[in-house]
Short mmCIF file of C-alpha atoms in Angstrom, two decimals:
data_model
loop_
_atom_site.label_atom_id
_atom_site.label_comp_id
_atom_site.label_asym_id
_atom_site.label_seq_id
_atom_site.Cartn_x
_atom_site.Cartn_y
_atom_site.Cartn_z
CA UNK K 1 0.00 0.00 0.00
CA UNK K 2 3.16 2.56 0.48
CA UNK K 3 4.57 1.56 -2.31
CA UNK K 4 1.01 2.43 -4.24
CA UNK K 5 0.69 5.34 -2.06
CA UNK K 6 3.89 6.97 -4.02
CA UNK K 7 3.10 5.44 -7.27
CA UNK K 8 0.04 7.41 -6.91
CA UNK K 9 1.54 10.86 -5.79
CA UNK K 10 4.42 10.46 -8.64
CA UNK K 11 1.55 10.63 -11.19
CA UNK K 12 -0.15 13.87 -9.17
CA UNK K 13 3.14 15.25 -9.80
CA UNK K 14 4.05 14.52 -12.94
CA UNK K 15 0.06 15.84 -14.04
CA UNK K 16 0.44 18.69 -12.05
CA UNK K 17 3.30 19.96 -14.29
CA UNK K 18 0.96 21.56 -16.46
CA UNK K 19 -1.22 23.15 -13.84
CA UNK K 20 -3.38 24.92 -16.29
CA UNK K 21 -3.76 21.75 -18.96
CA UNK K 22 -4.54 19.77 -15.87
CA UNK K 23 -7.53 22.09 -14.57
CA UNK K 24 -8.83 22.88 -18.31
CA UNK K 25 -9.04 18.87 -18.69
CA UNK K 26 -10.94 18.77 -15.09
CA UNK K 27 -12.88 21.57 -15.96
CA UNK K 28 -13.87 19.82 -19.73
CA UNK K 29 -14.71 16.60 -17.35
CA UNK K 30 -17.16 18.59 -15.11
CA UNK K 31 -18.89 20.31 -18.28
CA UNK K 32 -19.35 16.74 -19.65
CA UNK K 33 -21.40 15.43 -16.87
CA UNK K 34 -23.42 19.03 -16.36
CA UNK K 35 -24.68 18.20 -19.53
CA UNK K 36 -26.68 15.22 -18.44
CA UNK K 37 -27.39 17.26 -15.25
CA UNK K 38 -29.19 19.77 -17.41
CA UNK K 39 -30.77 17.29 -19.25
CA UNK K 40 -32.51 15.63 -15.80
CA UNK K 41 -33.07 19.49 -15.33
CA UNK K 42 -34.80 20.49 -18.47
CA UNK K 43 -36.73 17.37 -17.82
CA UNK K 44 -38.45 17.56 -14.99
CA UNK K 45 -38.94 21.43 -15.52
CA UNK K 46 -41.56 19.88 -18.14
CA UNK K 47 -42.52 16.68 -16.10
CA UNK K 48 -42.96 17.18 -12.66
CA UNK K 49 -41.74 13.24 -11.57
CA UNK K 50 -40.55 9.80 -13.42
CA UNK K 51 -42.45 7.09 -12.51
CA UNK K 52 -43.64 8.49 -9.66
CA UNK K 53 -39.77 9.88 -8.55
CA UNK K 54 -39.25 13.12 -8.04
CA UNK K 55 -36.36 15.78 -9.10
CA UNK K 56 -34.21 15.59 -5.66
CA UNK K 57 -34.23 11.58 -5.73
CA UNK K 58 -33.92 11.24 -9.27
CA UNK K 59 -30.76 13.84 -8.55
CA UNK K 60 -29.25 11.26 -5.51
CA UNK K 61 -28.85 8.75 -8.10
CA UNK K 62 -27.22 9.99 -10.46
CA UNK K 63 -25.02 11.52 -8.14
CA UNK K 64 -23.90 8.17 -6.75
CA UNK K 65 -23.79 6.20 -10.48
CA UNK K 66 -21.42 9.23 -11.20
CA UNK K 67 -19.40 9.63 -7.95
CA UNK K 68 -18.46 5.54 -8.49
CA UNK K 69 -17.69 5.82 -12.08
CA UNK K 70 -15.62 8.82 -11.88
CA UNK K 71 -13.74 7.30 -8.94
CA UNK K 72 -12.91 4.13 -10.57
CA UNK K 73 -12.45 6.05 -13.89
CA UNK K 74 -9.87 8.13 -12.45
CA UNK K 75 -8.01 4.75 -10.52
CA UNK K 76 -8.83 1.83 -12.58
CA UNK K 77 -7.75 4.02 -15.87
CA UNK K 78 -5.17 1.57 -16.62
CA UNK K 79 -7.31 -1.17 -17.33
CA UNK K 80 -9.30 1.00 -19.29
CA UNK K 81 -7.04 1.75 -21.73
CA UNK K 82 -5.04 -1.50 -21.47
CA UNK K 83 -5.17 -2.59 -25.27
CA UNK K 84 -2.38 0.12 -25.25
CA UNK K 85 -0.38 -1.62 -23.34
CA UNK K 86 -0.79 -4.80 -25.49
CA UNK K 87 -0.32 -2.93 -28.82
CA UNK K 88 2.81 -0.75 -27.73
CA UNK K 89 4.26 -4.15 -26.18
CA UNK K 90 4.47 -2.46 -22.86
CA UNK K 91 2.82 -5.50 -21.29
CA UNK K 92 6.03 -7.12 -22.00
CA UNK K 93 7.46 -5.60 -19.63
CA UNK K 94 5.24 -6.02 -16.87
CA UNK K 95 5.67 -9.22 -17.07
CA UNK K 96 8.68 -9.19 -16.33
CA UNK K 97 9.15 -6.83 -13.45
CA UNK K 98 8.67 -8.56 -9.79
CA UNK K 99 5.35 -6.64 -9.02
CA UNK K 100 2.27 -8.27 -9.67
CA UNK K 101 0.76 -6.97 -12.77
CA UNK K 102 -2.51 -6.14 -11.44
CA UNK K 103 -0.38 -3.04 -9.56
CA UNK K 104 1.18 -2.42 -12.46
CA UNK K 105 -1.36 -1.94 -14.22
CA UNK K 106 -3.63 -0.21 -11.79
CA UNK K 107 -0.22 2.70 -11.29
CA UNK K 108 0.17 2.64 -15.27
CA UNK K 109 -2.70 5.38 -16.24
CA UNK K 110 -4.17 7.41 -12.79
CA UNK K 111 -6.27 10.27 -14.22
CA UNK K 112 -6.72 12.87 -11.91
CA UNK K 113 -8.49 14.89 -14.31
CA UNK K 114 -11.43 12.86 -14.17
CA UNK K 115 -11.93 14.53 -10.34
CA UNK K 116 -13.93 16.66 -12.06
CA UNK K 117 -16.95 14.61 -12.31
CA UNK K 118 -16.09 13.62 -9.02
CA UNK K 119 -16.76 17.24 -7.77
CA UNK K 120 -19.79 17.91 -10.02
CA UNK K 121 -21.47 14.59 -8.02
CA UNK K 122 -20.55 15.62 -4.76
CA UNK K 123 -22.06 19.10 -5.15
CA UNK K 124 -25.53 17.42 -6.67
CA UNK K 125 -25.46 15.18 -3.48
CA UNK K 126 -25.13 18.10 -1.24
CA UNK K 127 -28.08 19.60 -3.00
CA UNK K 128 -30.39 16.52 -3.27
CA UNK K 129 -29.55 14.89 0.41
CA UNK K 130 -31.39 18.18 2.43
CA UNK K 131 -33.76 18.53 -0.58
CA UNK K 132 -35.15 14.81 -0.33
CA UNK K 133 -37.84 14.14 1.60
CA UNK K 134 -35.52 10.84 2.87
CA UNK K 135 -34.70 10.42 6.75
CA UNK K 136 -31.14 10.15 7.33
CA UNK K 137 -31.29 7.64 9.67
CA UNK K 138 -27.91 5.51 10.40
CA UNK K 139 -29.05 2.38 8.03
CA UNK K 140 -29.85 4.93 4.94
CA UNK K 141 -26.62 6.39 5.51
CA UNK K 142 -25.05 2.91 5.13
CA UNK K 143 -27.42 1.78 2.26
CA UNK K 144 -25.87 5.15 0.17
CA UNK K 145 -21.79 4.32 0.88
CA UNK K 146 -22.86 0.74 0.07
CA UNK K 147 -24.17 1.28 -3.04
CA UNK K 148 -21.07 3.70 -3.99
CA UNK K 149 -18.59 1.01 -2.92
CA UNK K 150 -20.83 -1.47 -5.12
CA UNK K 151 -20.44 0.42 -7.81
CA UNK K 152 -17.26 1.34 -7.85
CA UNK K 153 -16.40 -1.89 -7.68
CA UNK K 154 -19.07 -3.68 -10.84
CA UNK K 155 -17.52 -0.61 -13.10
CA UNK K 156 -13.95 -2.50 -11.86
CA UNK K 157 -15.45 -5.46 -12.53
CA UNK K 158 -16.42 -4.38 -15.81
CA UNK K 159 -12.78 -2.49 -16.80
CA UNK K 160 -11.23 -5.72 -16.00
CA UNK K 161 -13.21 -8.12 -18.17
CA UNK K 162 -12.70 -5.56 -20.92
CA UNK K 163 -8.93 -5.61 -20.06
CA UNK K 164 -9.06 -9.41 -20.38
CA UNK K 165 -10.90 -9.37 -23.53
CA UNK K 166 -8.42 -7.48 -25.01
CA UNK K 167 -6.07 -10.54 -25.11
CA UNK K 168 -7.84 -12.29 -27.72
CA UNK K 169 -8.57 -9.04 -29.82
CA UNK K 170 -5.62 -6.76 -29.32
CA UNK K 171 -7.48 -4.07 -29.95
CA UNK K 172 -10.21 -2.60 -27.68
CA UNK K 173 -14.25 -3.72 -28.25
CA UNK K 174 -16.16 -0.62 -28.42
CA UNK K 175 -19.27 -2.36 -27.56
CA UNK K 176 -17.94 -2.40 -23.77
CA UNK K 177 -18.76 1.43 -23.43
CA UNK K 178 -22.29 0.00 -23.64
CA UNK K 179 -21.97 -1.20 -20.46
CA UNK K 180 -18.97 0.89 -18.48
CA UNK K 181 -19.95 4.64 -20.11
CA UNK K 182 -23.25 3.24 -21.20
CA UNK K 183 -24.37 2.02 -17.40
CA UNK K 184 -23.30 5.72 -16.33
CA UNK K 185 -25.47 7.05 -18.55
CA UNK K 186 -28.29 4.65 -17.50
CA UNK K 187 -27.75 5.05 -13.99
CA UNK K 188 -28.92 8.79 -14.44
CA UNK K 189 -32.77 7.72 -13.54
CA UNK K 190 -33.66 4.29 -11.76
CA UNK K 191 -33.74 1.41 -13.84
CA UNK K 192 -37.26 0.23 -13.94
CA UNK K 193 -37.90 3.11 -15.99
CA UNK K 194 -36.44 1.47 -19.18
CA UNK K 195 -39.02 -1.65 -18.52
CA UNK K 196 -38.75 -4.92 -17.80
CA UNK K 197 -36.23 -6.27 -19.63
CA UNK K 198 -33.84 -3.90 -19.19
CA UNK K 199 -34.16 -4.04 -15.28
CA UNK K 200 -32.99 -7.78 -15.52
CA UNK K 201 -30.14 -7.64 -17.77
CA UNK K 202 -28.72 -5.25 -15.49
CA UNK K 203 -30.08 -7.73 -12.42
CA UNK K 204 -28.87 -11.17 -13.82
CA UNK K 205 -26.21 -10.35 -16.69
CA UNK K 206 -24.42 -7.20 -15.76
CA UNK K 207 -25.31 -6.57 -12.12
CA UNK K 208 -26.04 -2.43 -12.84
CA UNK K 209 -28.90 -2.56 -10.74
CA UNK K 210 -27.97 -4.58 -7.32
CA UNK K 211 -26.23 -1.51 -6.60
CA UNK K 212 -28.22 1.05 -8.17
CA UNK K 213 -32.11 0.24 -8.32
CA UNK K 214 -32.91 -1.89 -5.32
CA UNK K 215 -31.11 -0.18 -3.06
CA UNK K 216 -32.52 2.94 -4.47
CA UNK K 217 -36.03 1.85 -3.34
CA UNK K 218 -34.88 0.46 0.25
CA UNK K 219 -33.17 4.63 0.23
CA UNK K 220 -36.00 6.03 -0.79
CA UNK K 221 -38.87 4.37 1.25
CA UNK K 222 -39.91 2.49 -1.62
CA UNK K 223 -39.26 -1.07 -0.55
CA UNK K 224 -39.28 -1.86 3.44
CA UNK K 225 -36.48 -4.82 2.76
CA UNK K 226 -33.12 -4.13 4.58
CA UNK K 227 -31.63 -6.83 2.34
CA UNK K 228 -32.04 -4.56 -0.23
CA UNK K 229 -29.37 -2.37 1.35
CA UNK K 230 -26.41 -5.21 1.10
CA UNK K 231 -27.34 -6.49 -2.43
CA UNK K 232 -24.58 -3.92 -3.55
CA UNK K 233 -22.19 -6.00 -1.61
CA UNK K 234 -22.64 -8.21 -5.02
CA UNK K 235 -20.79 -5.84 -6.95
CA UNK K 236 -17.61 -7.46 -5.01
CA UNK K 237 -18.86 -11.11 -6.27
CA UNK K 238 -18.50 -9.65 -10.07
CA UNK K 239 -15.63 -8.63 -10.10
CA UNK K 240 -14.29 -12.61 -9.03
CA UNK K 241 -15.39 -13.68 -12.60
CA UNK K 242 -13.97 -11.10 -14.50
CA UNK K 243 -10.29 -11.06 -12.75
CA UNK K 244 -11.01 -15.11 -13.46
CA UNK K 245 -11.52 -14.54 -17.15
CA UNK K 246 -8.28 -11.88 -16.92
CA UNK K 247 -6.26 -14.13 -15.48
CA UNK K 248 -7.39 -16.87 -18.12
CA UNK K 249 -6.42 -14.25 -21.09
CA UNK K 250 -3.36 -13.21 -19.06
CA UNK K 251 -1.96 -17.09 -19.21
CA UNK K 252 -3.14 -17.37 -23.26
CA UNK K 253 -1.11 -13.76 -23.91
CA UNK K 254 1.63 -13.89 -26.64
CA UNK K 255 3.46 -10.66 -26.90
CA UNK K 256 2.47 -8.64 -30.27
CA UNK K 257 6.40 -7.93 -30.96
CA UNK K 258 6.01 -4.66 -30.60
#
């Protein structure tokens, strides 16, 4: 952990160089996300609630689908863009070095830059948490930082399986921003409201809503389960499969010669 510890604050450095390249990139990643922000805005200007969920819930989840993506956007970079590695032959190397390559990897791309979604969600939360009509008791409290941690760690889940994918194809799939950029975007409004089909692909096949609908409903009232509040504990189950099917494309490498 010291050892990632000043990985991590070599690359702070090393961005922060370039002060104002490094807060114009922030800045560019905040304006991305205020987009959709306006769009739930414009929205519900016109349409009082969605599916019977109003503006300041609607508002808490997206704030918590964003605040996990950015967070594992901006640490688990590297296995977002790890078809570079393969292509430039820098996975050669890796391999090669005494550290395991899951910290390698994980140290090789840290984009700070991406904090600026991070800020953008904390300052919707701050907003939507008094303007809810949710009580704050201890176990709501809980149910929230679980389904954070759950979802930072299904978008791991889901950077990883596209990392290990990318040992059979080289190149990246664009098809997996359906699900990592894709279940961002989705995550902006409970998932029930895309229908029934939807709701369990993102149950059963890509666990999207263990963390983000259920939980939602035990948050907001909706649903008097408390097991609702653990499902996103799940997310942690996903990612065994995918490091399993990284590890599986990891032993099949061959090095591109690069």
């Amino acid at each position: 952990m010291k050892l990632y510890i000043r990985y991590i604050g070599m690359l702070l450095k090393s961005q922060m160089q370039y002060k104002a390249s490094f807060f114009m990139m922030a800045l560019g990643q905040f304006l991305i996300s205020f987009t959709a922000f306006l769009e739930i805005y414009f929205m519900f200007s016109r349409f009082h609630t969605v599916k019977g969920f109003a503006f300041s819930e609607i508002l808490i989840c997206f704030a918590i689908v964003l605040t996990a993506f950015s967070v594992t956007e901006c640490f688990v970079r590297g296995f977002d863009v790890f078809p570079r590695l393969i292509r430039s032959g820098d996975l050669d190397r890796i391999l090669v070095r005494p550290r395991s390559e899951i910290f390698q990897v994980l140290t090789s791309n840290v984009d700070f830059t991406r904090m600026g979604r991070l800020i953008q969600s904390i300052l919707v939360l701050l907003y939507a948490i008094p303007a809810s009509k949710i009580s704050w008791s201890f176990d709501k409290i809980a149910t929230m930082v679980l389904m954070i941690a759950g979802g930072m760690a299904v978008f791991t889940a889901l950077f990883v399986l596209y990392a290990g994918i990318s040992f059979f194809t080289i190149e990246g799939l664009e098809f997996m921003n359906i699900f990592t950029d894709g279940s961002r975007e989705f995550g902006k409004y409970p998932l029930s409201i895309y229908g029934e089909g939807v709701l369990k692909f993102f149950t059963y096949v890509i666990p999207i809503a263990l963390f983000q609908y259920y939980p939602f409903l035990y948050l907001t009232g909706r649903s008097d389960q408390v097991g609702f509040a653990f499902l996103p504990l799940a997310g942690f189950f996903f990612l065994i499969p995918c490091y399993g099917f990284f590890k599986f494309g990891l032993r099949k490498y061959k090095s591109t010669g690069s």
